mmCIF file of C-alpha atoms in Angstrom:
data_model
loop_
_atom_site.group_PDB
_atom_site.id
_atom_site.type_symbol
_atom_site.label_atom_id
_atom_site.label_comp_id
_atom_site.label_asym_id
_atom_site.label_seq_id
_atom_site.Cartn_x
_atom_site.Cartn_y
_atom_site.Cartn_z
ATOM 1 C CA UNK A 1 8.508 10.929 -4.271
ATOM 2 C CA UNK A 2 9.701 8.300 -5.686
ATOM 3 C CA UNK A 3 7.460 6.185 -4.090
ATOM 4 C CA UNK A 4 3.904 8.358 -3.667
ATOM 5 C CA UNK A 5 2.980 11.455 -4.561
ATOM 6 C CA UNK A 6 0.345 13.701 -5.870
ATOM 7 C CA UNK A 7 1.788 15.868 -8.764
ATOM 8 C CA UNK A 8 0.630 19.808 -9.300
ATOM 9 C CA UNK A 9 -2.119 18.774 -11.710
ATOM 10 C CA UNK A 10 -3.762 16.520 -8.693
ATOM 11 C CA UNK A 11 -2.481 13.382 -10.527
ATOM 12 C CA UNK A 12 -1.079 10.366 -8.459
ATOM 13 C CA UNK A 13 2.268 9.219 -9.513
ATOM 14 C CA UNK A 14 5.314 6.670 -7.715
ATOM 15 C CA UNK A 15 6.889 3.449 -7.725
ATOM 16 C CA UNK A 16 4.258 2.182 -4.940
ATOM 17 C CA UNK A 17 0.789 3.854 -6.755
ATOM 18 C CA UNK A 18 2.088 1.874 -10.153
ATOM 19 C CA UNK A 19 3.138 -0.867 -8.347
ATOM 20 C CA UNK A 20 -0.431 -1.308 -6.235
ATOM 21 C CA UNK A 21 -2.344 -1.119 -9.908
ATOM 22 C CA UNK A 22 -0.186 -3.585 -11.419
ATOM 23 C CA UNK A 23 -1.022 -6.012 -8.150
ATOM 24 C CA UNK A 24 -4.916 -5.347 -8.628
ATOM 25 C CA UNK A 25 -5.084 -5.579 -12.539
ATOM 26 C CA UNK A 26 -2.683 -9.511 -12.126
ATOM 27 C CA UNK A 27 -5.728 -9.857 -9.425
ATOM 28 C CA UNK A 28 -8.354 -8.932 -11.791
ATOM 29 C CA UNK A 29 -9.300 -6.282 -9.423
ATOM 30 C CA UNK A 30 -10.464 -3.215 -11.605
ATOM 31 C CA UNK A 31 -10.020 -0.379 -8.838
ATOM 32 C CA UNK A 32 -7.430 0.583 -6.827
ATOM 33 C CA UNK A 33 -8.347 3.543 -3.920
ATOM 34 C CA UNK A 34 -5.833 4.605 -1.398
ATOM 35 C CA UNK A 35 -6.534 4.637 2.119
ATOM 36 C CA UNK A 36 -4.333 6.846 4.004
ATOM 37 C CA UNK A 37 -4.031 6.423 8.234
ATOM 38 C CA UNK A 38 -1.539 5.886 11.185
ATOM 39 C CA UNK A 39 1.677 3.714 10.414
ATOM 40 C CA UNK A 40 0.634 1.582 13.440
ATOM 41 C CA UNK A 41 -3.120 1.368 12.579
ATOM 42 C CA UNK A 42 -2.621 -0.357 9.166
ATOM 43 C CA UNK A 43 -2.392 -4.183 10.831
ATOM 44 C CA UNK A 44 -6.017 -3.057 12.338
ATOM 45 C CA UNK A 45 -7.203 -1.827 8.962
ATOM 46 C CA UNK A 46 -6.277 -4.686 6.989
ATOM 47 C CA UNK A 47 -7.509 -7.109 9.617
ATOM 48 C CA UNK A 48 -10.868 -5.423 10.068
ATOM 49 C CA UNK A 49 -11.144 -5.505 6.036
ATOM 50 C CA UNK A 50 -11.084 -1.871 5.562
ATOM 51 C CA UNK A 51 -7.675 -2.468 3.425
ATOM 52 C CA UNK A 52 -6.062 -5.145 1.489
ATOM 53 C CA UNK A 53 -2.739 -4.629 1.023
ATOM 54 C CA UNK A 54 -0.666 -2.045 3.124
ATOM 55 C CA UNK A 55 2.848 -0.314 1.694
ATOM 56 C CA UNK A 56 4.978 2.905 1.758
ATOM 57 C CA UNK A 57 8.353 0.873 3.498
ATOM 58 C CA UNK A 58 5.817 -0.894 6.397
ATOM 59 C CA UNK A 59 8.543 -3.143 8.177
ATOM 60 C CA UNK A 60 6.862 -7.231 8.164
ATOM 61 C CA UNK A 61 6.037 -7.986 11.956
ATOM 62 C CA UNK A 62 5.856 -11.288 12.975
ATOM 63 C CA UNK A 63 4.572 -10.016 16.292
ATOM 64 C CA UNK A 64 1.618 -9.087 14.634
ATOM 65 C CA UNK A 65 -1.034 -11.520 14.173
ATOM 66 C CA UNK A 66 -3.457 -12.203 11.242
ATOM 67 C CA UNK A 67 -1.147 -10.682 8.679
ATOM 68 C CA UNK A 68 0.602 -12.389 5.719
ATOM 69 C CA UNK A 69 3.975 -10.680 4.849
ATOM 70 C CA UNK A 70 5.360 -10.397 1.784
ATOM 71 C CA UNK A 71 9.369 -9.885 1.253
ATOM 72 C CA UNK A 72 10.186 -6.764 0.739
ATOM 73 C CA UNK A 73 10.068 -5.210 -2.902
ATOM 74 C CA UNK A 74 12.610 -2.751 -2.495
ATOM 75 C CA UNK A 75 15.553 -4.841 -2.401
#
């Protein structure tokens, strides 16, 4: 919390989970599922097409290649 969390009824909740759904249904995409791995795998994931979109305070890298970043949406 605030930004991700699973709540004692097994129901996901947060700033980023509302924020990701509000992204796919703009995109017309009709699910959203969360992929959870390593803070330094997510470029991989996301270049092999395993993920779209990558959050949870990931710091843009312009080292890393094959990425768009997007300004930040906490500020």
């Amino acid at each position: 919390p605030p930004l991700y969390w699973v709540d004692e009824t097994g129901k996901e909740q947060g700033f980023e989970y509302e924020l990701a759904h509000l992204i796919a249904k703009e995109l017309g995409i009709p699910k959203v599922e969360w992929v959870e791995d390593d803070y330094d795998k997510l470029p991989t994931l996301a270049k092999e097409g395993k993920t779209d979109i990558f959050m949870a305070g990931y710091i843009p890298d312009s080292s890393v290649d094959g990425i768009t970043w997007s300004k930040s949406y906490l500020d």
